[in-house]
Amino acid sequence: MAPITADSPEFDAGTFRHVVGHLPSGVTVVTTRTPDGEFGMTASSVTSLSLTPPMMLACLNRSSPTSRAVSRAGAFAVNVLGEGHEHLAQQFAVHSDSKFAGVAVLDGTLGMPVLADALAHIECEVVEEVTGGTHTVFLGRVVDAKAEEGSPLTYFRGGFGRFEFARDDAVYQQARQRLLERMYAADAVLQLDDLAYRLRVEKSAAFYALTRLTADGLVRRDPDRGYVIVPFDTRTSDETFDAPCAIELGVIDMVVGRVPHEELANLRSRFEAMAALLVGDRFVDFDRYLDANYAFHEGLVSLAHNGALTAAFGRLSIKTVMTRSFGVTPVTSEEFVDAQRQITNGVEQGDGDAARAAVYRYTRLAKQRVRQILAQTGGRL
Ligand SMILES: Cc1cc2nc3c(=O)[nH]c(=O)nc-3n(C[C@H](O)[C@H](O)[C@H](O)COP(=O)(O)O)c2cc1C
């Protein structure tokens, strides 16, 4: 078999990074201790290797000081990060002499520094080191392992996310549908027991649904009343459209004039896919349009290759707000597509002013359209 080299004609590094980014993973911090001090690095290339004997493997770049320290120490700890630990993943992904600053650390069985807040800890003794490309694959015999209750942090296409069980997601979708169909009055209290009873599900699944609905901005947690249905009004709409506008303006500042050809082509094809779902002043298929519209704007944000920005964009309730407003009527305006075409053209032509003006125009149009829809429905949805 022909050896795989860094300059194989089939793949450039950018294509490989993009494709392999579709493999989701958990996120860990691999830590170790040597006489020179504590070391740690964010690593997703960590996996269980064998059950008997219990073994793990970790693939660490040879140029990283942490990798060299693991080699010297002959031991390492895998700290599995939990939901909400993005800050730890980011802190340990940048080389610095104060990586552990502000991080609660305990001593593990092998004397490894283990992160006190991690979801799980697995301490290993290195039994073998194998070289693979730029990395050393450390094979470790597990000496101690502990796990806490909680959900993991996940990593997919350059952004952090959270894990969810498919069964819980189905319950969330049902609960969301009930809200979007306005089965509850605005500002009404949504009881956990009542929701669980009506959906015929466990309370834990109903609780998960309420947590997601809160993150979507459909429900809010009132300290006195519990979960309350958030009324949809112009303020909610304005805030929701202003937030992606600010992110997109920032991204345009960062990237315009420097976007590689294939990424421009990707943005253009996302635009075309979306534009095809709007004919004249009507949606061909609202749900598909919604997904395509979201994919277009997410594509624009991801041009920055900044996981934190892409994740922040993902957390905005854009789809929910669009469903609660534009989804109420099949009628829309071709002006939206026109503004998005100008965004695409501006980015393609390296014309930041034109792209920025088009982002402002799109935001203004979206806010105006929601006002019109609200006026037709008595001011609240
Ligand atoms: C989500 C994520 C996963 C990563 N996974 C790995 C990995 O598996 N192996 C690796 O060598 N570097 C990985 N890195 C990069 C290292 O964390 C980064 O190079 C770090 O600065 C190395 O620390 P050091 O240079 O102080 O040793 C990852 C970074 C991120 C953000």
Short mmCIF file of C-alpha atoms and ligand atoms in Angstrom, two decimals:
data_model
loop_
_atom_site.label_atom_id
_atom_site.label_comp_id
_atom_site.label_asym_id
_atom_site.label_seq_id
_atom_site.Cartn_x
_atom_site.Cartn_y
_atom_site.Cartn_z
CA MET A 1 0.00 0.00 0.00
CA ALA A 2 1.29 3.47 -0.88
CA PRO A 3 2.37 5.42 2.19
CA ILE A 4 0.11 8.29 3.23
CA THR A 5 2.07 11.50 3.23
CA ALA A 6 1.17 15.07 4.15
CA ASP A 7 1.35 16.01 0.47
CA SER A 8 -0.79 13.17 -0.92
CA PRO A 9 -2.53 14.64 -3.98
CA GLU A 10 -6.02 13.51 -2.90
CA PHE A 11 -6.48 15.73 0.12
CA ASP A 12 -5.27 19.08 1.25
CA ALA A 13 -5.25 19.70 4.99
CA GLY A 14 -8.27 22.06 4.81
CA THR A 15 -10.47 19.47 3.06
CA PHE A 16 -9.45 16.75 5.49
CA ARG A 17 -10.09 19.00 8.51
CA HIS A 18 -13.54 19.90 7.13
CA VAL A 19 -14.53 16.30 6.39
CA VAL A 20 -13.18 14.78 9.60
CA GLY A 21 -14.93 17.54 11.58
CA HIS A 22 -18.17 15.68 10.79
CA LEU A 23 -17.14 12.94 13.23
CA PRO A 24 -18.53 14.13 16.57
CA SER A 25 -16.54 13.48 19.72
CA GLY A 26 -16.44 14.11 23.43
CA VAL A 27 -13.88 16.53 24.82
CA THR A 28 -11.24 15.71 27.41
CA VAL A 29 -8.31 17.41 29.06
CA VAL A 30 -5.30 15.08 29.26
CA THR A 31 -3.18 16.00 32.29
CA THR A 32 0.10 14.84 33.71
CA ARG A 33 2.76 15.83 36.24
CA THR A 34 6.55 15.77 36.00
CA PRO A 35 9.23 17.25 38.28
CA ASP A 36 8.88 20.38 36.05
CA GLY A 37 5.24 20.84 37.05
CA GLU A 38 1.70 20.18 35.86
CA PHE A 39 0.75 19.90 32.19
CA GLY A 40 -2.60 19.61 30.46
CA MET A 41 -4.11 19.87 27.01
CA THR A 42 -7.54 19.64 25.45
CA ALA A 43 -7.81 16.42 23.45
CA SER A 44 -10.66 14.80 21.57
CA SER A 45 -8.55 11.99 20.09
CA VAL A 46 -8.97 9.89 23.21
CA THR A 47 -10.81 6.60 23.30
CA SER A 48 -11.20 3.38 25.22
CA LEU A 49 -9.07 0.62 23.74
CA SER A 50 -9.66 -2.63 25.60
CA LEU A 51 -11.86 -3.87 28.43
CA THR A 52 -9.67 -6.70 29.78
CA PRO A 53 -7.19 -5.35 30.54
CA PRO A 54 -8.81 -1.91 30.77
CA MET A 55 -6.88 0.36 28.42
CA MET A 56 -7.21 3.82 26.89
CA LEU A 57 -5.45 5.53 24.04
CA ALA A 58 -4.70 9.21 23.56
CA CYS A 59 -3.26 10.75 20.39
CA LEU A 60 -1.18 13.81 21.26
CA ASN A 61 0.82 16.02 18.95
CA ARG A 62 4.53 15.33 19.47
CA SER A 63 5.30 19.06 19.36
CA SER A 64 3.07 19.74 22.36
CA PRO A 65 4.83 20.15 25.73
CA THR A 66 2.02 18.12 27.33
CA SER A 67 2.70 15.21 24.99
CA ARG A 68 6.42 15.26 25.88
CA ALA A 69 5.53 15.51 29.58
CA VAL A 70 3.27 12.41 29.34
CA SER A 71 6.19 10.58 27.82
CA ARG A 72 8.50 11.65 30.65
CA ALA A 73 5.95 10.97 33.42
CA GLY A 74 4.89 7.61 32.00
CA ALA A 75 1.36 8.36 33.17
CA PHE A 76 -1.60 10.57 32.34
CA ALA A 77 -5.15 11.33 33.45
CA VAL A 78 -8.08 11.72 31.05
CA ASN A 79 -10.53 14.31 32.40
CA VAL A 80 -13.84 14.02 30.53
CA LEU A 81 -15.41 17.47 30.28
CA GLY A 82 -19.07 18.02 31.07
CA GLU A 83 -21.70 20.27 29.53
CA GLY A 84 -20.82 23.90 30.27
CA HIS A 85 -17.06 23.24 30.40
CA GLU A 86 -16.26 25.06 27.14
CA HIS A 87 -14.12 27.51 29.12
CA LEU A 88 -11.91 24.61 30.33
CA ALA A 89 -11.66 23.20 26.80
CA GLN A 90 -10.59 26.62 25.54
CA GLN A 91 -8.19 27.30 28.41
CA PHE A 92 -6.36 23.98 27.86
CA ALA A 93 -6.29 24.33 24.06
CA VAL A 94 -3.96 27.34 24.10
CA HIS A 95 -0.35 26.91 25.08
CA SER A 96 0.44 28.93 28.19
CA ASP A 97 2.45 28.70 31.38
CA SER A 98 -0.65 29.26 33.53
CA LYS A 99 -3.01 26.69 32.09
CA PHE A 100 -4.27 25.60 35.51
CA ALA A 101 -4.99 29.17 36.73
CA GLY A 102 -8.40 29.28 38.42
CA VAL A 103 -8.97 25.54 37.87
CA ALA A 104 -9.79 23.32 40.87
CA VAL A 105 -7.32 20.41 40.82
CA LEU A 106 -7.09 17.26 42.97
CA ASP A 107 -4.35 14.65 43.23
CA GLY A 108 -5.24 11.39 41.51
CA THR A 109 -4.21 7.88 42.55
CA LEU A 110 -1.07 8.06 40.39
CA GLY A 111 -0.36 11.60 41.56
CA MET A 112 -1.72 13.03 38.32
CA PRO A 113 -3.47 16.44 38.58
CA VAL A 114 -7.18 15.72 37.96
CA LEU A 115 -9.73 18.46 37.25
CA ALA A 116 -12.15 18.47 40.20
CA ASP A 117 -15.18 19.48 38.08
CA ALA A 118 -14.71 16.95 35.26
CA LEU A 119 -17.51 14.52 34.46
CA ALA A 120 -15.14 11.54 34.67
CA HIS A 121 -11.48 10.84 35.45
CA ILE A 122 -9.45 7.95 34.07
CA GLU A 123 -5.84 7.60 35.25
CA CYS A 124 -3.48 5.52 33.17
CA GLU A 125 0.09 4.25 33.16
CA VAL A 126 1.68 4.44 29.73
CA VAL A 127 2.47 0.93 28.48
CA GLU A 128 3.37 1.77 24.88
CA GLU A 129 3.98 4.74 22.63
CA VAL A 130 3.36 4.50 18.89
CA THR A 131 4.12 7.18 16.33
CA GLY A 132 1.35 8.11 13.87
CA GLY A 133 2.03 11.06 11.54
CA THR A 134 2.64 14.13 13.69
CA HIS A 135 1.22 12.44 16.80
CA THR A 136 2.24 10.00 19.49
CA VAL A 137 -0.42 7.43 20.31
CA PHE A 138 -0.14 6.69 24.04
CA LEU A 139 -1.54 3.33 25.08
CA GLY A 140 -2.38 3.46 28.76
CA ARG A 141 -3.32 0.78 31.28
CA VAL A 142 -6.20 2.12 33.41
CA VAL A 143 -5.28 2.31 37.10
CA ASP A 144 -8.27 4.26 38.40
CA ALA A 145 -11.56 5.50 36.94
CA LYS A 146 -14.45 7.49 38.41
CA ALA A 147 -17.55 9.13 36.90
CA GLU A 148 -20.05 11.71 38.16
CA GLU A 149 -23.66 12.31 37.15
CA GLY A 150 -24.09 14.73 34.26
CA SER A 151 -23.96 15.27 30.52
CA PRO A 152 -20.79 15.54 28.43
CA LEU A 153 -19.45 18.43 26.41
CA THR A 154 -19.34 17.47 22.72
CA TYR A 155 -17.39 18.71 19.69
CA PHE A 156 -18.64 18.73 16.11
CA ARG A 157 -17.51 20.69 13.04
CA GLY A 158 -15.34 23.04 15.07
CA GLY A 159 -18.00 23.92 17.63
CA PHE A 160 -18.88 22.77 21.13
CA GLY A 161 -22.32 21.33 21.80
CA ARG A 162 -24.25 19.10 24.13
CA PHE A 163 -25.35 15.50 24.06
CA GLU A 164 -28.98 14.50 24.12
CA PHE A 165 -30.77 11.15 24.15
CA ALA A 166 -32.93 10.71 21.05
CA ARG A 167 -35.92 9.73 23.23
CA ASP A 168 -35.67 12.98 25.20
CA ASP A 169 -35.39 14.95 21.99
CA ALA A 170 -38.66 13.45 20.75
CA VAL A 171 -40.41 14.64 23.94
CA TYR A 172 -38.88 18.10 23.56
CA GLN A 173 -40.12 18.27 19.94
CA GLN A 174 -43.65 17.37 21.04
CA ALA A 175 -43.64 19.95 23.83
CA ARG A 176 -42.25 22.58 21.45
CA GLN A 177 -44.97 21.81 18.92
CA ARG A 178 -47.63 22.32 21.60
CA LEU A 179 -46.20 25.74 22.38
CA LEU A 180 -45.86 26.78 18.75
CA GLU A 181 -49.45 25.72 18.14
CA ARG A 182 -50.35 28.08 21.00
CA MET A 183 -51.96 25.41 23.16
CA TYR A 184 -50.94 27.50 26.17
CA ALA A 185 -51.77 31.16 26.70
CA ALA A 186 -48.95 33.71 26.77
CA ASP A 187 -47.64 34.14 30.31
CA ALA A 188 -49.39 30.95 31.53
CA VAL A 189 -47.53 28.74 34.02
CA LEU A 190 -46.36 25.39 32.63
CA GLN A 191 -46.27 22.77 35.39
CA LEU A 192 -43.70 19.96 35.13
CA ASP A 193 -46.19 17.32 36.38
CA ASP A 194 -48.89 18.52 34.03
CA LEU A 195 -46.57 18.47 30.99
CA ALA A 196 -45.33 14.97 31.90
CA TYR A 197 -48.94 13.76 32.31
CA ARG A 198 -50.16 15.30 29.04
CA LEU A 199 -47.24 13.88 27.04
CA ARG A 200 -47.42 10.53 28.93
CA VAL A 201 -43.69 10.64 29.68
CA GLU A 202 -41.35 10.43 32.67
CA LYS A 203 -40.84 13.62 34.63
CA SER A 204 -37.13 13.58 33.73
CA ALA A 205 -37.99 13.78 30.00
CA ALA A 206 -40.49 16.59 30.63
CA PHE A 207 -37.84 18.41 32.68
CA TYR A 208 -35.35 18.05 29.84
CA ALA A 209 -37.98 19.47 27.44
CA LEU A 210 -38.58 22.46 29.73
CA THR A 211 -34.83 23.11 29.94
CA ARG A 212 -34.54 23.09 26.14
CA LEU A 213 -37.65 25.27 25.73
CA THR A 214 -36.08 27.74 28.17
CA ALA A 215 -32.87 27.79 26.11
CA ASP A 216 -35.03 28.36 22.99
CA GLY A 217 -36.60 31.39 24.65
CA LEU A 218 -40.10 29.87 24.43
CA VAL A 219 -40.35 29.42 28.21
CA ARG A 220 -38.70 31.36 31.01
CA ARG A 221 -37.99 30.35 34.60
CA ASP A 222 -39.76 32.72 36.97
CA PRO A 223 -38.36 32.51 40.54
CA ASP A 224 -41.86 32.70 42.07
CA ARG A 225 -44.12 31.10 39.47
CA GLY A 226 -41.94 28.41 37.88
CA TYR A 227 -41.90 27.87 34.09
CA VAL A 228 -43.88 30.56 32.26
CA ILE A 229 -44.76 30.77 28.55
CA VAL A 230 -42.86 33.72 27.08
CA PRO A 231 -45.13 35.98 25.06
CA PHE A 232 -43.78 36.68 21.60
CA ASP A 233 -43.62 40.41 20.92
CA THR A 234 -41.59 42.95 18.97
CA ARG A 235 -38.95 43.14 21.71
CA THR A 236 -38.29 39.38 21.54
CA SER A 237 -38.14 39.59 17.76
CA ASP A 238 -35.86 42.66 17.67
CA GLU A 239 -33.41 41.12 20.14
CA THR A 240 -33.34 37.84 18.26
CA PHE A 241 -32.57 39.45 14.88
CA ASP A 242 -30.12 42.02 16.27
CA ALA A 243 -27.95 39.30 17.85
CA PRO A 244 -27.07 37.40 14.62
CA CYS A 245 -26.74 40.77 12.87
CA ALA A 246 -23.99 41.77 15.33
CA ILE A 247 -22.23 38.40 14.92
CA GLU A 248 -22.41 38.54 11.11
CA LEU A 249 -21.08 42.11 10.97
CA GLY A 250 -18.14 41.02 13.12
CA VAL A 251 -17.50 37.98 10.93
CA ILE A 252 -17.57 40.11 7.78
CA ASP A 253 -14.98 42.43 9.34
CA MET A 254 -12.81 39.45 10.17
CA VAL A 255 -12.97 37.51 6.91
CA VAL A 256 -13.90 39.57 3.87
CA GLY A 257 -11.09 39.56 1.31
CA ARG A 258 -9.52 36.43 2.83
CA VAL A 259 -12.15 33.71 2.26
CA PRO A 260 -10.76 30.69 0.33
CA HIS A 261 -12.42 29.90 -2.97
CA GLU A 262 -14.08 26.63 -1.82
CA GLU A 263 -15.65 28.33 1.20
CA LEU A 264 -17.10 31.06 -1.05
CA ALA A 265 -18.53 28.33 -3.28
CA ASN A 266 -20.04 26.66 -0.22
CA LEU A 267 -21.71 29.91 0.89
CA ARG A 268 -23.02 30.46 -2.66
CA SER A 269 -24.51 26.96 -2.82
CA ARG A 270 -26.17 27.41 0.59
CA PHE A 271 -27.65 30.64 -0.71
CA GLU A 272 -28.95 28.99 -3.91
CA ALA A 273 -30.48 26.09 -1.96
CA MET A 274 -32.37 28.57 0.23
CA ALA A 275 -33.42 30.88 -2.61
CA ALA A 276 -34.99 27.93 -4.44
CA LEU A 277 -37.43 27.48 -1.54
CA LEU A 278 -38.94 30.93 -1.91
CA VAL A 279 -40.88 31.57 -5.09
CA GLY A 280 -42.32 35.03 -5.62
CA ASP A 281 -43.67 36.08 -2.29
CA ARG A 282 -44.44 32.58 -0.96
CA PHE A 283 -42.54 29.80 0.82
CA VAL A 284 -42.39 26.57 -1.21
CA ASP A 285 -41.98 24.59 2.02
CA PHE A 286 -41.58 26.61 5.20
CA ASP A 287 -39.71 23.98 7.27
CA ARG A 288 -37.18 23.33 4.52
CA TYR A 289 -36.83 27.06 3.93
CA LEU A 290 -36.21 27.58 7.64
CA ASP A 291 -33.44 24.95 7.68
CA ALA A 292 -31.89 26.33 4.47
CA ASN A 293 -32.07 29.91 5.72
CA TYR A 294 -30.40 28.89 8.96
CA ALA A 295 -27.73 26.92 7.05
CA PHE A 296 -26.95 29.99 4.94
CA HIS A 297 -26.44 32.28 7.95
CA GLU A 298 -24.54 29.60 9.87
CA GLY A 299 -22.32 29.17 6.78
CA LEU A 300 -21.58 32.89 6.84
CA VAL A 301 -20.65 32.80 10.54
CA SER A 302 -18.53 29.68 10.17
CA LEU A 303 -16.30 31.51 7.63
CA ALA A 304 -14.57 32.92 10.74
CA HIS A 305 -13.49 29.39 11.81
CA ASN A 306 -14.16 30.48 15.36
CA GLY A 307 -15.87 27.72 17.36
CA ALA A 308 -17.00 30.12 20.08
CA LEU A 309 -18.74 32.38 17.53
CA THR A 310 -20.38 29.48 15.70
CA ALA A 311 -21.58 28.08 19.04
CA ALA A 312 -22.90 31.50 20.15
CA PHE A 313 -24.79 31.79 16.86
CA GLY A 314 -26.22 28.28 17.38
CA ARG A 315 -27.55 29.25 20.81
CA LEU A 316 -29.69 32.11 19.45
CA SER A 317 -33.37 31.23 19.11
CA ILE A 318 -33.46 32.16 15.44
CA LYS A 319 -35.44 29.16 14.19
CA THR A 320 -37.93 29.43 17.03
CA VAL A 321 -38.57 33.11 16.44
CA MET A 322 -38.91 32.57 12.69
CA THR A 323 -41.34 29.71 13.26
CA ARG A 324 -43.41 31.80 15.66
CA SER A 325 -43.56 34.72 13.23
CA PHE A 326 -42.92 33.90 9.56
CA GLY A 327 -44.29 30.38 10.04
CA VAL A 328 -47.74 31.79 10.79
CA THR A 329 -48.34 32.76 7.15
CA PRO A 330 -47.11 31.36 3.80
CA VAL A 331 -46.68 34.91 2.49
CA THR A 332 -43.26 36.51 2.62
CA SER A 333 -41.17 38.95 0.63
CA GLU A 334 -38.60 38.37 -2.10
CA GLU A 335 -36.64 41.24 -0.59
CA PHE A 336 -35.19 38.81 1.99
CA VAL A 337 -33.54 36.72 -0.70
CA ASP A 338 -32.38 39.87 -2.42
CA ALA A 339 -30.64 41.08 0.76
CA GLN A 340 -29.06 37.64 1.28
CA ARG A 341 -27.88 37.66 -2.36
CA GLN A 342 -26.17 40.98 -1.69
CA ILE A 343 -24.51 39.52 1.42
CA THR A 344 -23.21 36.61 -0.69
CA ASN A 345 -22.06 38.92 -3.52
CA GLY A 346 -20.35 41.27 -1.06
CA VAL A 347 -18.42 38.44 0.60
CA GLU A 348 -17.53 36.93 -2.79
CA GLN A 349 -16.30 40.22 -4.21
CA GLY A 350 -14.37 41.15 -1.07
CA ASP A 351 -16.65 44.19 -0.66
CA GLY A 352 -17.12 44.43 3.12
CA ASP A 353 -19.20 47.64 2.94
CA ALA A 354 -21.72 46.04 0.58
CA ALA A 355 -21.92 42.86 2.68
CA ARG A 356 -22.39 44.83 5.91
CA ALA A 357 -25.08 47.07 4.36
CA ALA A 358 -26.91 43.94 3.18
CA VAL A 359 -26.76 42.36 6.67
CA TYR A 360 -28.32 45.55 8.10
CA ARG A 361 -30.95 45.52 5.37
CA TYR A 362 -31.85 41.86 5.99
CA THR A 363 -32.17 42.53 9.75
CA ARG A 364 -34.34 45.60 9.17
CA LEU A 365 -36.61 43.64 6.80
CA ALA A 366 -36.97 40.73 9.24
CA LYS A 367 -37.90 43.03 12.12
CA GLN A 368 -40.40 44.94 9.95
CA ARG A 369 -42.01 41.74 8.69
CA VAL A 370 -42.50 40.44 12.23
CA ARG A 371 -44.13 43.77 13.16
CA GLN A 372 -46.56 43.36 10.24
CA ILE A 373 -47.40 39.78 11.27
CA LEU A 374 -47.87 40.82 14.90
CA ALA A 375 -50.17 43.68 13.80
CA GLN A 376 -52.30 41.14 11.88
CA THR A 377 -52.54 38.87 14.93
CA GLY A 378 -53.34 41.47 17.56
CA GLY A 379 -49.78 42.21 18.76
CA ARG A 380 -48.87 38.87 20.35
CA LEU A 381 -48.22 35.36 19.11
C1 LIG B 1 -11.76 20.42 20.91
C2 LIG B 1 -10.27 20.26 20.78
C3 LIG B 1 -9.73 19.00 20.65
C4 LIG B 1 -8.33 18.82 20.54
N1 LIG B 1 -7.85 17.56 20.45
C5 LIG B 1 -6.53 17.36 20.36
C6 LIG B 1 -6.01 16.03 20.30
O1 LIG B 1 -6.74 15.05 20.36
N2 LIG B 1 -4.66 15.88 20.20
C7 LIG B 1 -3.81 16.96 20.12
O2 LIG B 1 -2.60 16.76 20.02
N3 LIG B 1 -4.27 18.23 20.20
C8 LIG B 1 -5.61 18.47 20.31
N4 LIG B 1 -6.10 19.73 20.42
C9 LIG B 1 -5.14 20.87 20.40
C10 LIG B 1 -4.44 21.07 21.75
O3 LIG B 1 -5.37 21.20 22.80
C11 LIG B 1 -3.56 22.34 21.72
O4 LIG B 1 -2.60 22.19 20.71
C12 LIG B 1 -2.87 22.66 23.04
O5 LIG B 1 -2.33 23.95 22.96
C13 LIG B 1 -1.73 21.76 23.38
O6 LIG B 1 -1.25 22.17 24.66
P1 LIG B 1 0.32 22.37 24.96
O7 LIG B 1 0.87 22.98 23.69
O8 LIG B 1 0.39 23.33 26.11
O9 LIG B 1 0.83 21.04 25.30
C14 LIG B 1 -7.47 19.94 20.53
C15 LIG B 1 -8.03 21.22 20.67
C16 LIG B 1 -9.40 21.39 20.78
C17 LIG B 1 -9.98 22.76 20.93
#
